[in-house]
PDB file of C-alpha atoms in Angstrom:
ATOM      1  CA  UNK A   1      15.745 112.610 282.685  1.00 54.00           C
ATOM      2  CA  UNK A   2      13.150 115.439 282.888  1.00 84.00           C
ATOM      3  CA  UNK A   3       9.610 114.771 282.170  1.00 94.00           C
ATOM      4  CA  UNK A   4       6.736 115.730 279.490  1.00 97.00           C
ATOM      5  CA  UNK A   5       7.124 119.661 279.742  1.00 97.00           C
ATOM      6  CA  UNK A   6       4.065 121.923 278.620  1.00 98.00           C
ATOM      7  CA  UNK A   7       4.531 126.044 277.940  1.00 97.00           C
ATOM      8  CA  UNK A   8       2.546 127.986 278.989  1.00 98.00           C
ATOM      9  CA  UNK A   9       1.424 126.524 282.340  1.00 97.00           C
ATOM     10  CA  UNK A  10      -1.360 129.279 282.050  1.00 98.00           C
ATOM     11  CA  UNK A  11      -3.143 131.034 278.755  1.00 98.00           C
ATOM     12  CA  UNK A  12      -5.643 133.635 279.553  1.00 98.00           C
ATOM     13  CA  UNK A  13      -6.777 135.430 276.098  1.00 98.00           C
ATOM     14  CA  UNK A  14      -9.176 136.970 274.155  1.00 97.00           C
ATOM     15  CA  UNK A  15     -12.466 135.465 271.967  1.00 98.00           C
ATOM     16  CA  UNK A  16     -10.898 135.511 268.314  1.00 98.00           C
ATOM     17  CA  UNK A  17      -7.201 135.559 269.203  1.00 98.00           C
ATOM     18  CA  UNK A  18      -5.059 132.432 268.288  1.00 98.00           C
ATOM     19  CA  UNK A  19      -3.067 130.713 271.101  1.00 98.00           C
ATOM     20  CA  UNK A  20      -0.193 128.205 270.430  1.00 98.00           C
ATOM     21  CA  UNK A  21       0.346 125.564 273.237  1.00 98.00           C
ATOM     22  CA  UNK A  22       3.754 123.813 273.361  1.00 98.00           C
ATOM     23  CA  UNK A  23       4.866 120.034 274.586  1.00 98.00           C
ATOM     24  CA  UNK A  24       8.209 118.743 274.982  1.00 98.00           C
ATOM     25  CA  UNK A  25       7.707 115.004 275.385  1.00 97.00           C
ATOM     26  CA  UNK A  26      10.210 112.924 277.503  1.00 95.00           C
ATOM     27  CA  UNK A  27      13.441 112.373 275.295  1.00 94.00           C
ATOM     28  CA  UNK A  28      13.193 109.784 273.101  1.00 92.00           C
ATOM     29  CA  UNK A  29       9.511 109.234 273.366  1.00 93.00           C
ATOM     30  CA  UNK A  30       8.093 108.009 270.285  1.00 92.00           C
ATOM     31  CA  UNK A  31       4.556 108.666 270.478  1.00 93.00           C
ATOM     32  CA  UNK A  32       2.941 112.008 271.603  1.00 95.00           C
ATOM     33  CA  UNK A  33      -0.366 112.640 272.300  1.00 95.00           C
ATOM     34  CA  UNK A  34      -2.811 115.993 272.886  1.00 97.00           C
ATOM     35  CA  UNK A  35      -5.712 115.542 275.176  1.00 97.00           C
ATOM     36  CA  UNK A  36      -8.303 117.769 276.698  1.00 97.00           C
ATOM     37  CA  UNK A  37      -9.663 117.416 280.214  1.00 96.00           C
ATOM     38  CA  UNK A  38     -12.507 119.290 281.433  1.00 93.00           C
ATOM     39  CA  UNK A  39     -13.351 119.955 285.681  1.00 90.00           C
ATOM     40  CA  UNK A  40     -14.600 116.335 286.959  1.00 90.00           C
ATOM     41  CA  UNK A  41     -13.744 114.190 283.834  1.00 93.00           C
ATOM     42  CA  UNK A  42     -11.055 112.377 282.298  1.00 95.00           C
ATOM     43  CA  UNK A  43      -9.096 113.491 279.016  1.00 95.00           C
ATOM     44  CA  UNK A  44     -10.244 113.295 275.995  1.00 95.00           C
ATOM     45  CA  UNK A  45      -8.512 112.526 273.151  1.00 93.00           C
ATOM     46  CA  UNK A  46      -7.465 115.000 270.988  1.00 96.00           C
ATOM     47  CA  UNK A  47      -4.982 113.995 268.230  1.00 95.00           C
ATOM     48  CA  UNK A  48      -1.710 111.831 268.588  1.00 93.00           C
ATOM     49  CA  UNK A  49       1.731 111.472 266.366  1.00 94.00           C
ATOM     50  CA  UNK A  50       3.940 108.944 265.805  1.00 92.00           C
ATOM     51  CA  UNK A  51       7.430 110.589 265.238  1.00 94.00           C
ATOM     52  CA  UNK A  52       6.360 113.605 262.975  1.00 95.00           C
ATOM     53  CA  UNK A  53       3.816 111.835 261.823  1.00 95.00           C
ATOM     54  CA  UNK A  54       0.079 112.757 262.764  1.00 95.00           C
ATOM     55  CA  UNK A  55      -1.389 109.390 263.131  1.00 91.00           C
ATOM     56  CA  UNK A  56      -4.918 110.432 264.296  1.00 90.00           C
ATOM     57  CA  UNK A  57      -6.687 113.716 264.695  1.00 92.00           C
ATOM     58  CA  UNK A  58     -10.241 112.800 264.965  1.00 91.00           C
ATOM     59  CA  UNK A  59     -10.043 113.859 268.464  1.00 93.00           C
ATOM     60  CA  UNK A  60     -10.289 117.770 267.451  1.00 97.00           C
ATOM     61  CA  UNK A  61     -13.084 119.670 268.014  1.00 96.00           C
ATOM     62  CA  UNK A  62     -13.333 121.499 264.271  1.00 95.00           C
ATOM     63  CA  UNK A  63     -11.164 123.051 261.907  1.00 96.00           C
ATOM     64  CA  UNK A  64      -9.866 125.433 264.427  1.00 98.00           C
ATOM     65  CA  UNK A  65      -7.851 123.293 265.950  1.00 98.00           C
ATOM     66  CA  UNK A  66      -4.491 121.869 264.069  1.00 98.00           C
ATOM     67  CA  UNK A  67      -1.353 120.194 265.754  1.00 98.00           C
ATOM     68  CA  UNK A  68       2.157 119.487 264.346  1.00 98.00           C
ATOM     69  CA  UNK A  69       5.429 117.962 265.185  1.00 97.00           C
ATOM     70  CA  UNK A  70       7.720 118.627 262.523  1.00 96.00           C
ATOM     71  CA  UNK A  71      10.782 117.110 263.451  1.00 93.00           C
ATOM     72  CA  UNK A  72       9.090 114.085 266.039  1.00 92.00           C
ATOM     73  CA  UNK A  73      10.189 116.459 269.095  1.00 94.00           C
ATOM     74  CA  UNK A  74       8.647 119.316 270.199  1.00 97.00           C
ATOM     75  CA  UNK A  75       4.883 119.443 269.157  1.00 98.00           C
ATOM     76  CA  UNK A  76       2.501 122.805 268.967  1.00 98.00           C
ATOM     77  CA  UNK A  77      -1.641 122.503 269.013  1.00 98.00           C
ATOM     78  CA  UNK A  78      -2.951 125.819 267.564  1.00 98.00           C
ATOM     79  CA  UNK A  79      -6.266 127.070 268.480  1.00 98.00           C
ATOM     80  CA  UNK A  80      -7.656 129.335 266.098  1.00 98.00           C
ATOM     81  CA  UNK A  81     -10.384 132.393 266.548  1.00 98.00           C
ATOM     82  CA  UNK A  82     -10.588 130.886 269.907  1.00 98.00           C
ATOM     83  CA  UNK A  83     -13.768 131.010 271.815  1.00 97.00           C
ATOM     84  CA  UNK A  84     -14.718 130.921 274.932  1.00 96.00           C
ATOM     85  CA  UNK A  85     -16.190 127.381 275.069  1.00 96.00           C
ATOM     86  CA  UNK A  86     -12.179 126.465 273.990  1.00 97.00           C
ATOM     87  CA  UNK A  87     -11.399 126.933 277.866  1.00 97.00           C
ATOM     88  CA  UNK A  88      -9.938 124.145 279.444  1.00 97.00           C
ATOM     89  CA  UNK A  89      -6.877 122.056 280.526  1.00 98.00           C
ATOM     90  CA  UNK A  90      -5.151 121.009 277.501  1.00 98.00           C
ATOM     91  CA  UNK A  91      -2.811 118.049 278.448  1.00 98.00           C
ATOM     92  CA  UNK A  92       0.006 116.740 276.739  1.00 97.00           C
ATOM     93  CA  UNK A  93       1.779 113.060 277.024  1.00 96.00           C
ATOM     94  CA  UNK A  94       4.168 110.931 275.609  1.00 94.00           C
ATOM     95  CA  UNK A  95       5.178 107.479 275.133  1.00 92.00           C
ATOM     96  CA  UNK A  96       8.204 105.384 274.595  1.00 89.00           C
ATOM     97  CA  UNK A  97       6.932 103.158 271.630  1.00 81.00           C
ATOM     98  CA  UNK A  98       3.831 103.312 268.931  1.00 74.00           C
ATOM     99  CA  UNK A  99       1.710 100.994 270.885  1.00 69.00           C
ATOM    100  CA  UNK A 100      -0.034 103.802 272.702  1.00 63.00           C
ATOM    101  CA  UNK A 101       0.067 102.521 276.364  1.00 71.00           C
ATOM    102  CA  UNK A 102       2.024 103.739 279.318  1.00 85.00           C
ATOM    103  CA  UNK A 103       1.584 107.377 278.610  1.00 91.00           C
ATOM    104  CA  UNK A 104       3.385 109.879 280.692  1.00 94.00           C
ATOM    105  CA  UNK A 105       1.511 113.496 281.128  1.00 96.00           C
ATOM    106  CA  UNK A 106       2.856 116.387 281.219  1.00 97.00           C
ATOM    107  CA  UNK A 107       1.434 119.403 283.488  1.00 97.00           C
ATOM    108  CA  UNK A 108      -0.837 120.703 281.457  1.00 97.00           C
ATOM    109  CA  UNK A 109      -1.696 124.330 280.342  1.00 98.00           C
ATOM    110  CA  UNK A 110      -5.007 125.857 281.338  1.00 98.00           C
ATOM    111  CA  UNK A 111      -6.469 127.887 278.884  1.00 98.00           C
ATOM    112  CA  UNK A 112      -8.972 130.511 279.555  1.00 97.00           C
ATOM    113  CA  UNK A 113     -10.804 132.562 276.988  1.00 97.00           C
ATOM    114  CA  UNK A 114     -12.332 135.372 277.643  1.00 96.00           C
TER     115      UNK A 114
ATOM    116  CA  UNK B   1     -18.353 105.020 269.984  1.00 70.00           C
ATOM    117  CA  UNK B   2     -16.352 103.560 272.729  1.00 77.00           C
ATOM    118  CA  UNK B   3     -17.173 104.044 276.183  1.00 90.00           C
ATOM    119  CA  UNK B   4     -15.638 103.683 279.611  1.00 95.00           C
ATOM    120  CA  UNK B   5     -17.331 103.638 282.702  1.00 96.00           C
ATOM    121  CA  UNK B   6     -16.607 104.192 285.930  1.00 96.00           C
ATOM    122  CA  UNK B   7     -18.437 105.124 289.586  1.00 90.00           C
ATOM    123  CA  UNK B   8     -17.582 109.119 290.171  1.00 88.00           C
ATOM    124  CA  UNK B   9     -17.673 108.458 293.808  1.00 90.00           C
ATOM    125  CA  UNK B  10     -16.173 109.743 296.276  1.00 95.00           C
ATOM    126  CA  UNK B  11     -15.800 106.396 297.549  1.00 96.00           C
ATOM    127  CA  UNK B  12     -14.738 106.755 301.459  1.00 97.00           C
ATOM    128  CA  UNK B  13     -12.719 104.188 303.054  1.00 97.00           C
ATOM    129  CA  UNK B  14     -10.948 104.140 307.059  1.00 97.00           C
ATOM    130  CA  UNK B  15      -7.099 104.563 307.029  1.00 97.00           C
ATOM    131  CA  UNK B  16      -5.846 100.466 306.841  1.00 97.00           C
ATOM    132  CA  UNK B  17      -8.848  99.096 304.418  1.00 97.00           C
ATOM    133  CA  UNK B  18      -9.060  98.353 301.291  1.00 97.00           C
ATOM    134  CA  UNK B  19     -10.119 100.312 298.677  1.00 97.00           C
ATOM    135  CA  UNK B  20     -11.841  99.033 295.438  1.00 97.00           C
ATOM    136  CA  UNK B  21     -12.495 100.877 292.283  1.00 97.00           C
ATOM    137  CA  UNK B  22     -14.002  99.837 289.262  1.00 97.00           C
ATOM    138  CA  UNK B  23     -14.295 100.432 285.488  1.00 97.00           C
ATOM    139  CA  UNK B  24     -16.040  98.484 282.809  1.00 97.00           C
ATOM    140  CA  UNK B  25     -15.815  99.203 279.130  1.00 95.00           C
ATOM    141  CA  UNK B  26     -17.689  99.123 276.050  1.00 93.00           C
ATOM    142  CA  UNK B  27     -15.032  97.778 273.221  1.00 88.00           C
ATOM    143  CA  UNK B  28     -14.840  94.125 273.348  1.00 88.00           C
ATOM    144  CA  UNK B  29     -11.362  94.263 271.222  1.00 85.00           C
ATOM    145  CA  UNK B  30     -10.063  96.288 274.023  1.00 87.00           C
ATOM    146  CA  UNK B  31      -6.207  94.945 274.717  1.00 86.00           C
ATOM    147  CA  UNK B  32      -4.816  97.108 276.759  1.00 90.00           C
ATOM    148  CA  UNK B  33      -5.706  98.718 280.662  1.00 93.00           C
ATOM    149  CA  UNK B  34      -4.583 100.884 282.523  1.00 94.00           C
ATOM    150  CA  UNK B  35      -5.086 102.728 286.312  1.00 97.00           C
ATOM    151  CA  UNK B  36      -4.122 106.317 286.480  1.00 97.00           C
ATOM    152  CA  UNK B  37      -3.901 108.473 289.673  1.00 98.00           C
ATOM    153  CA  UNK B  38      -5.062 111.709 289.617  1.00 97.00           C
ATOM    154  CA  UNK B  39      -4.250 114.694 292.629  1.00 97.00           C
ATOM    155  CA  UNK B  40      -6.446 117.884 292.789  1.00 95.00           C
ATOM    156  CA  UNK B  41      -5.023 120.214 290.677  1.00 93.00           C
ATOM    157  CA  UNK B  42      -2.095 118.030 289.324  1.00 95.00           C
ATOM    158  CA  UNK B  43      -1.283 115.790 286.362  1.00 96.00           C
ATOM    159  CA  UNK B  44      -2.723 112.091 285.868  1.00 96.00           C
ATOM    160  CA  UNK B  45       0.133 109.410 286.792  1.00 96.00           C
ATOM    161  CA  UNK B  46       0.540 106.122 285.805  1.00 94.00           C
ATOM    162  CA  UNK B  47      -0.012 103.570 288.618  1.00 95.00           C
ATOM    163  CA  UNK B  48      -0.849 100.446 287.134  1.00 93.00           C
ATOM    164  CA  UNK B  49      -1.305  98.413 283.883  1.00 92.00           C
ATOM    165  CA  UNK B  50      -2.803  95.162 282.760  1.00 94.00           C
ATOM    166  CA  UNK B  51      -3.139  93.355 279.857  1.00 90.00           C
ATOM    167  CA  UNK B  52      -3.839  89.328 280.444  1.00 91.00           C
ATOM    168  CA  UNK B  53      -6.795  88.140 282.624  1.00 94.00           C
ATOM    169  CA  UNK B  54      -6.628  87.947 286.026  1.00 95.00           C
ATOM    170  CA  UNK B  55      -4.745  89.763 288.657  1.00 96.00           C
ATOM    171  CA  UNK B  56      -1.458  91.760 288.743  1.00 96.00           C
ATOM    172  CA  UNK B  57       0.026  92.907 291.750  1.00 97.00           C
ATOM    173  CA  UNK B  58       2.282  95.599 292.033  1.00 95.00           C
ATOM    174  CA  UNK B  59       3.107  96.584 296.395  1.00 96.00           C
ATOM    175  CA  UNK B  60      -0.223  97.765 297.500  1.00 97.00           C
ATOM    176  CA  UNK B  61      -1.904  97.811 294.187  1.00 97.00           C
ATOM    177  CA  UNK B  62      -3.819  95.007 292.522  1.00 98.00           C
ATOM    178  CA  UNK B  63      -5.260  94.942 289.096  1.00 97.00           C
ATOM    179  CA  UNK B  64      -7.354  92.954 288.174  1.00 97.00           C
ATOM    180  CA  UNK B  65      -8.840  91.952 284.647  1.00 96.00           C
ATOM    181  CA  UNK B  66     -11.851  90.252 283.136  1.00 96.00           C
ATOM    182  CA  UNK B  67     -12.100  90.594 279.595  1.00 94.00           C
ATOM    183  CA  UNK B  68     -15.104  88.469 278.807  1.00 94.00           C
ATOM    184  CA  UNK B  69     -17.213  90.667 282.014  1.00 95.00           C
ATOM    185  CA  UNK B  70     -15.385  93.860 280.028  1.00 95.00           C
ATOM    186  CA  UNK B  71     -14.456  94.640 283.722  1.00 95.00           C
ATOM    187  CA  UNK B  72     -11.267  95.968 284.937  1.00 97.00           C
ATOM    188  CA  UNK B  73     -10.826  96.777 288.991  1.00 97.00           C
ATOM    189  CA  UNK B  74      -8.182  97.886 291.113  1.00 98.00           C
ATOM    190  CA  UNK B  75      -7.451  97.168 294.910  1.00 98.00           C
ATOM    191  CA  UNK B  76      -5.684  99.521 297.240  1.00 98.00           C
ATOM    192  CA  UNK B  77      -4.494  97.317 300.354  1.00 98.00           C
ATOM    193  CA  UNK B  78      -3.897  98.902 303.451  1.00 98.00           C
ATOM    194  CA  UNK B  79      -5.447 102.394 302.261  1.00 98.00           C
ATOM    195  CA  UNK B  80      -3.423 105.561 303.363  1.00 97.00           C
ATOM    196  CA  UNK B  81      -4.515 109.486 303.055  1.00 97.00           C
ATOM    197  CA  UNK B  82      -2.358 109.787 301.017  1.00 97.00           C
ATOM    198  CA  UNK B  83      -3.961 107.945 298.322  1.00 98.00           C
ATOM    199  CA  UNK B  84      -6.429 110.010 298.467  1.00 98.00           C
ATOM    200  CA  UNK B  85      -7.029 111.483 295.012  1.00 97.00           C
ATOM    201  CA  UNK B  86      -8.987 110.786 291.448  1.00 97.00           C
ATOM    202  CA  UNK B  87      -8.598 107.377 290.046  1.00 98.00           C
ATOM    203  CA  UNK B  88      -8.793 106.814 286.087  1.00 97.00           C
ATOM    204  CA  UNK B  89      -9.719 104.033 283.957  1.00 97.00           C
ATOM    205  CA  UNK B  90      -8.203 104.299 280.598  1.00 94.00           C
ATOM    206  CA  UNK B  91      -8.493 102.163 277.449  1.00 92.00           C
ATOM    207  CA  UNK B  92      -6.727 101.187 274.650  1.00 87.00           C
ATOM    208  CA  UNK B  93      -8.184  99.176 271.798  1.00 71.00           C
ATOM    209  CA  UNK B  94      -6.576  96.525 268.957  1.00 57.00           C
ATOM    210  CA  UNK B  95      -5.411  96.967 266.081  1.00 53.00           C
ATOM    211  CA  UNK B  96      -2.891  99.485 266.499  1.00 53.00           C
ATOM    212  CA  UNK B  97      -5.631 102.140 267.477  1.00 53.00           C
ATOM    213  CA  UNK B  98      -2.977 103.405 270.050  1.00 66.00           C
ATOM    214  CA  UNK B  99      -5.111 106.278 271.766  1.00 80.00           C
ATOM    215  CA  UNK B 100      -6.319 105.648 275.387  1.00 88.00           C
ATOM    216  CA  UNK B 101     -10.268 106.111 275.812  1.00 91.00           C
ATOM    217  CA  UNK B 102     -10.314 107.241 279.774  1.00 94.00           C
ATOM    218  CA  UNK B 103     -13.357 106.966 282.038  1.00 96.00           C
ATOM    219  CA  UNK B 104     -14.591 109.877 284.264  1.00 96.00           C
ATOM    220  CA  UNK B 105     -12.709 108.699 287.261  1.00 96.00           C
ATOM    221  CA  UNK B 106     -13.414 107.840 290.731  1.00 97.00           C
ATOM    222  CA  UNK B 107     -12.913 109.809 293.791  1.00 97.00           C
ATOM    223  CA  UNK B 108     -11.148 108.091 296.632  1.00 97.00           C
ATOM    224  CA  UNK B 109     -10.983 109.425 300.245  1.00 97.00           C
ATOM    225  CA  UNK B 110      -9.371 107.894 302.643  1.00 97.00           C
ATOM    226  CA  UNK B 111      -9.879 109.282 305.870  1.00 96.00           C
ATOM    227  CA  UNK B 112      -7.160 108.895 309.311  1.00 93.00           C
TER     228      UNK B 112
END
């Protein structure tokens, strides 16, 4: 079947506006995780759910950033009033069961702010 | 605050050796380990996984594990171009904490 999918592949907006990244983990995939990866460094941990459930969100920055996955599918991480130090990869993956290990990434979305 | 560590390389080997990369980590409960290979400009993928002591070979690959160093390695036999490309060391700890901690990586060049 088709892989993690991530929409937009590319986010270019403006200091203060809100941007909503999209994941589409593999079908089936239990677990789904956000993670950020800056130039020259591995991701970082961002927040993960189990099903719908948000499991763990220490990961985000500050208040500005909020995930969901309201019917364990199809998850969103909003970015709000974003700035420009927000710019980055933002990298989404997904695995089959809870136990967090052989996750699959999807193709990210760069985000720039401007 | 739990910590992985790796050499950022690039680490150049001939076309035909082998290549070995290396990560240790901080968290002693640490169960789980895994190798992830990462081209310029592309997603990380899943190579390689370990989670008992010693060594796992999958074709090419060998992981290798030694909990009580906190060391985890991986060999490349037989080194190829085309594994040129970032390799990361991620983490995941006990307890059900199921979130990978991943090092910076290691740059691997392989040259013809």
């Amino acid at each position: 079947g088709a892989g993690v999918s991530q929409s937009p592949r590319y986010k270019v907006t403006k200091r203060g506006q809100d941007v909503a990244l999209r994941c589409d983990p593999i079908s089936g995939h239990v677990s789904l995780y956000w993670y950020r990866q800056a130039l020259g460094q591995g991701p970082e941990f961002l927040t993960y759910f189990n099903y719908e459930a948000q499991q763990d969100k220490s990961g985000l920055p500050n208040d500005r950033f909020s995930a969901e996955r309201p019917e364990g599918s199809i998850s969103t991480l909003t970015i709000q009033r974003t700035e420009q130090r927000d710019s980055a990869m933002y990298r989404c993956a997904s695995s089959l069961g809870s136990s967090g290990g052989e996750q699959f990434f999807g193709p990210g979305t760069r985000l720039t702010v401007l | 605050q739990k910590e992985v560590e790796q050499n950022s390389g690039p680490l150049s080997v001939p076309e035909g050796a082998i290549a070995s990369l290396n990560c240790t980590y901080s968290d002693r409960g640490s169960q789980s380990f895994f190798w992830y290979r990462q081209y310029s400009g592309k997603s990380p993928e899943l190579i390689m996984f370990i989670y008992s002591n010693g060594d796992k070979e999958d074709g090419r690959f060998t992981a290798q594990l030694n909990k009580a160093s906190q060391y985890v390695s991986l060999l490349i036999r037989d080194s190829q171009p085309s594994d040129s490309a970032t390799y990361l060391c991620a983490v995941n700890s006990d307890s059900g904490y199921s979130t990978l901690t991943f090092g910076k990586g290691t740059m691997l060049l392989v040259s013809p």
